[in-house]
Amino acid sequence: MNDAQHTRKAILAARDHLNSEEISANSEAIRQRLLASDEITDAATICSYVSFRSEVHTLPLIESLLARGKRVVVPLTRVSERRLDLVAIDDPANDLAPGYCNIPEPREALLPRHLVDPQDLDLIILPGSVFDLRGGRFGYGGGYYDRLLAQVPGAGRIALAYELQVVDRLPLAEHDELLDRIVTEKRIINGNRHR
């Protein structure tokens, strides 16, 4: 196991030890901090991951964005093509179903009518396993979001993370994409993407 894999595994184990009350309270603090940001105010079309297991919960965020009149897009994993299709949703309760690895994803019935071109995205809200103070990100090893980010360099990039997922510096690879911001329950970290 290399250093990156070890770091990812250790941080995910710590995240998985958060209890449901900690996850809910931290997720709410992160949601409130994000909703107050200019990036949310200025964006019309926002892609957000749908949370799974111990990730920062995003369903309340998605509902808040929809209530504000935002066009909300969520990813549909295409494993054989190693890509994410982007699908607009209106009602998470009806539009999402268990998908790849049991992660909630858009129902196939929404396609192709609700398929969204990545170039239409103003902002992408990402998950991840570990983040650093430069805006570096380790995902889960599949590279799906790195490929999406490379397609849309003009879209804003914000990750949601618990403070325990943030380290000083990650050993990033050339293909790893930097973020604009990381929002935790305690702070907003400004990344180095445009510096």
XYZ file of C-alpha atoms in Angstrom:
195
model
C 0.000 0.000 0.000
C 1.485 3.376 -1.019
C 1.289 6.592 1.034
C -1.742 7.923 -0.843
C -3.686 4.695 -0.355
C -2.710 4.542 3.317
C -3.779 8.169 3.896
C -7.098 7.606 2.116
C -7.788 4.435 4.109
C -6.928 6.024 7.476
C -9.034 9.152 6.893
C -12.025 7.152 5.630
C -11.815 4.913 8.709
C -11.870 8.006 10.940
C -14.806 9.450 8.973
C -16.702 6.173 9.276
C -16.333 6.379 13.076
C -18.382 9.587 13.258
C -21.747 8.891 14.870
C -25.033 9.899 13.256
C -25.417 12.977 15.487
C -21.930 14.232 14.547
C -22.610 13.620 10.857
C -25.950 15.455 11.010
C -24.640 18.431 13.004
C -21.484 18.828 10.917
C -23.399 18.411 7.656
C -25.857 21.122 8.703
C -23.031 23.515 9.623
C -21.399 22.846 6.243
C -24.713 23.331 4.405
C -25.336 26.687 6.112
C -21.798 27.886 5.406
C -22.040 26.854 1.738
C -25.502 28.374 1.196
C -24.177 31.735 2.440
C -21.383 31.759 -0.170
C -21.243 33.925 -3.283
C -20.614 30.829 -5.398
C -24.087 29.520 -4.580
C -25.722 32.916 -5.064
C -24.073 33.409 -8.462
C -24.553 29.887 -9.878
C -27.613 28.924 -11.918
C -26.715 25.290 -12.685
C -25.104 23.334 -9.861
C -23.867 19.751 -9.940
C -23.849 18.063 -6.542
C -22.910 14.595 -5.467
C -25.571 12.658 -3.576
C -24.173 11.580 -0.224
C -23.556 7.984 0.713
C -22.722 6.425 4.074
C -20.596 8.803 6.180
C -20.092 11.510 3.534
C -21.284 15.037 4.300
C -25.053 14.768 3.793
C -26.206 16.545 0.647
C -29.946 15.818 0.362
C -30.871 18.816 2.581
C -28.491 20.940 0.491
C -30.025 19.717 -2.773
C -33.514 20.504 -1.459
C -32.361 24.006 -0.417
C -30.855 24.632 -3.852
C -34.051 23.513 -5.593
C -36.114 25.759 -3.282
C -33.903 28.689 -4.348
C -34.705 28.011 -7.999
C -31.332 26.516 -8.889
C -31.040 23.903 -11.611
C -29.626 20.919 -9.728
C -27.701 18.239 -11.567
C -26.474 14.971 -10.047
C -24.091 12.372 -11.475
C -25.044 9.004 -12.922
C -22.045 6.657 -12.940
C -21.252 4.910 -16.224
C -18.790 2.294 -15.019
C -18.067 0.664 -18.383
C -17.215 4.068 -19.922
C -15.560 5.329 -16.687
C -17.489 8.589 -16.788
C -20.287 10.498 -15.100
C -23.450 11.449 -16.970
C -25.052 14.576 -15.548
C -28.803 14.517 -14.984
C -31.075 17.356 -13.817
C -33.452 16.468 -11.004
C -36.527 18.242 -9.627
C -37.554 15.976 -6.750
C -34.877 13.905 -5.001
C -37.446 11.595 -3.390
C -38.792 10.527 -6.788
C -35.840 11.135 -9.106
C -33.160 9.158 -7.224
C -32.735 5.408 -6.771
C -29.882 3.161 -5.587
C -27.265 2.978 -8.338
C -23.568 2.157 -8.617
C -22.372 0.734 -5.253
C -25.861 1.553 -3.895
C -25.132 5.292 -4.167
C -28.340 7.262 -4.860
C -28.325 8.229 -8.548
C -30.819 9.603 -11.067
C -33.319 7.095 -12.399
C -32.656 5.941 -15.971
C -36.226 7.043 -16.827
C -35.013 10.669 -16.644
C -32.793 10.100 -19.681
C -32.280 11.476 -22.228
C -34.690 14.351 -21.516
C -32.878 15.496 -18.342
C -29.300 14.906 -19.554
C -27.148 18.025 -19.041
C -24.065 19.059 -21.012
C -21.098 19.487 -18.615
C -20.384 22.861 -20.249
C -23.653 24.155 -18.739
C -22.351 23.765 -15.187
C -21.571 26.867 -13.160
C -20.512 25.012 -10.020
C -19.567 21.448 -9.053
C -19.922 20.257 -5.449
C -17.654 17.260 -4.935
C -17.145 14.476 -2.440
C -13.766 13.014 -1.598
C -11.773 11.088 0.937
C -8.963 13.525 1.845
C -8.245 17.186 1.072
C -5.331 19.537 1.603
C -4.835 23.228 2.266
C -3.943 23.927 -1.393
C -7.292 22.605 -2.601
C -5.892 19.179 -3.370
C -8.287 16.267 -3.320
C -8.146 12.504 -3.163
C -11.354 10.904 -4.329
C -12.076 7.231 -3.975
C -9.655 6.024 -6.629
C -11.863 5.840 -9.722
C -10.928 9.210 -11.234
C -14.529 9.996 -12.221
C -14.566 13.534 -10.839
C -11.040 14.319 -12.060
C -12.186 13.501 -15.596
C -15.323 15.631 -15.169
C -13.327 18.580 -13.805
C -10.893 18.393 -16.719
C -13.870 18.746 -19.120
C -15.188 21.920 -17.477
C -12.294 24.133 -16.369
C -14.606 27.163 -16.149
C -16.959 25.706 -13.534
C -16.389 26.483 -9.872
C -15.207 23.577 -7.713
C -16.179 23.205 -4.088
C -15.703 20.133 -1.915
C -17.644 19.370 1.241
C -15.609 17.718 3.990
C -15.385 17.210 7.695
C -12.426 18.942 9.309
C -10.891 15.521 10.058
C -10.544 14.957 6.287
C -8.188 17.927 5.825
C -4.402 17.496 5.942
C -1.602 19.988 5.266
C -0.403 18.546 1.956
C -1.292 15.561 -0.213
C 1.120 13.893 -2.657
C -0.893 14.870 -5.718
C -0.409 13.302 -9.138
C -0.317 15.320 -12.348
C -3.930 14.375 -13.215
C -5.302 15.435 -9.798
C -7.411 18.575 -10.186
C -7.268 21.396 -7.619
C -10.377 22.902 -6.024
C -11.466 26.493 -5.507
C -12.754 25.887 -1.983
C -13.242 23.232 0.661
C -16.115 23.817 3.077
C -15.881 22.140 6.484
C -17.955 22.499 9.636
C -15.339 24.972 10.954
C -14.097 26.987 7.977
C -13.841 27.613 4.259
C -10.426 26.768 2.825
C -9.457 28.709 -0.286
C -7.663 26.486 -2.773
C -4.810 27.385 -5.115
C -6.474 26.530 -8.425
C -6.132 30.038 -9.878
C -2.904 31.113 -8.189
